[in-house]
Tab-separated table of C-alpha atoms in Angstrom:
chain	number	residue	atom	x	y	z
A	26	MET	CA	78.121	119.526	118.490
A	27	VAL	CA	79.824	116.391	117.724
A	28	GLY	CA	83.140	115.726	117.835
A	29	ILE	CA	85.007	112.844	115.995
A	30	THR	CA	88.218	110.977	117.070
A	31	GLU	CA	90.445	109.700	113.941
A	32	THR	CA	92.100	106.454	114.620
A	33	VAL	CA	94.078	105.940	111.110
A	34	LEU	CA	97.237	106.194	112.873
A	35	ARG	CA	95.990	103.768	115.339
A	36	ASP	CA	94.024	101.179	113.354
A	37	GLY	CA	95.938	101.440	110.222
A	38	HIS	CA	100.088	100.530	111.223
A	39	GLN	CA	98.603	98.343	113.622
A	40	SER	CA	96.917	96.114	111.066
A	41	LEU	CA	99.129	96.326	108.506
A	42	ILE	CA	102.826	96.536	109.785
A	43	ALA	CA	102.521	94.852	113.201
A	44	THR	CA	102.546	98.495	115.081
A	45	ARG	CA	106.108	99.471	113.415
A	46	MET	CA	105.591	102.495	112.268
A	47	ARG	CA	107.760	105.369	113.715
A	48	THR	CA	106.526	108.524	115.243
A	49	ARG	CA	108.620	110.421	113.165
A	50	ASP	CA	106.520	108.664	109.900
A	51	MET	CA	103.550	109.945	111.525
A	52	LEU	CA	103.763	113.417	111.946
A	53	PRO	CA	102.965	114.372	108.664
A	54	ALA	CA	99.929	112.869	108.379
A	55	ALA	CA	99.122	114.117	112.102
A	56	GLU	CA	99.887	117.868	110.846
A	57	ARG	CA	97.164	117.256	108.076
A	58	LEU	CA	94.450	115.669	109.950
A	59	ASP	CA	95.255	118.107	112.543
A	60	ALA	CA	94.400	120.866	109.976
A	61	VAL	CA	90.898	118.648	109.341
A	62	GLY	CA	89.998	119.748	113.000
A	63	TYR	CA	88.988	116.455	114.246
A	64	ARG	CA	88.221	116.510	118.077
A	65	SER	CA	91.017	113.770	118.808
A	66	LEU	CA	93.768	111.738	116.996
A	67	GLU	CA	94.131	108.432	118.558
A	68	VAL	CA	97.706	106.974	117.853
A	69	TRP	CA	97.990	104.739	120.642
A	70	GLY	CA	96.882	100.915	120.981
A	71	GLY	CA	97.547	98.212	123.538
A	72	ALA	CA	100.899	97.129	122.501
A	73	THR	CA	102.316	100.627	121.472
A	74	PHE	CA	104.266	101.218	124.393
A	75	ASP	CA	105.948	98.121	124.362
A	76	VAL	CA	106.811	97.851	120.568
A	77	CYS	CA	108.377	101.626	120.859
A	78	LEU	CA	110.888	100.098	123.444
A	79	ARG	CA	111.568	96.787	122.034
A	80	PHE	CA	111.580	97.618	118.282
A	81	LEU	CA	111.376	101.099	117.459
A	82	ARG	CA	113.623	102.401	119.853
A	83	GLU	CA	111.690	105.428	120.392
A	84	ASP	CA	110.207	107.002	123.716
A	85	PRO	CA	106.931	106.333	123.784
A	86	TRP	CA	105.788	109.220	125.793
A	87	GLU	CA	106.963	111.024	122.767
A	88	ARG	CA	104.201	109.970	120.443
A	89	LEU	CA	101.796	111.512	122.920
A	90	ARG	CA	103.273	115.109	122.497
């Protein structure tokens, strides 16, 4: 069986708004993507940790939940 990893929640906002999308804004899309049945959702890029702390004032570890 082949599993697919969906990356739109990482690549989409990384390219369009410099990784500034808040976790709370991703949750509705994440729920729908989860219902599709992907093997995994990739929501973490190289700048995510830094952006969460410096610009979004979010706990980056909460995004992984």
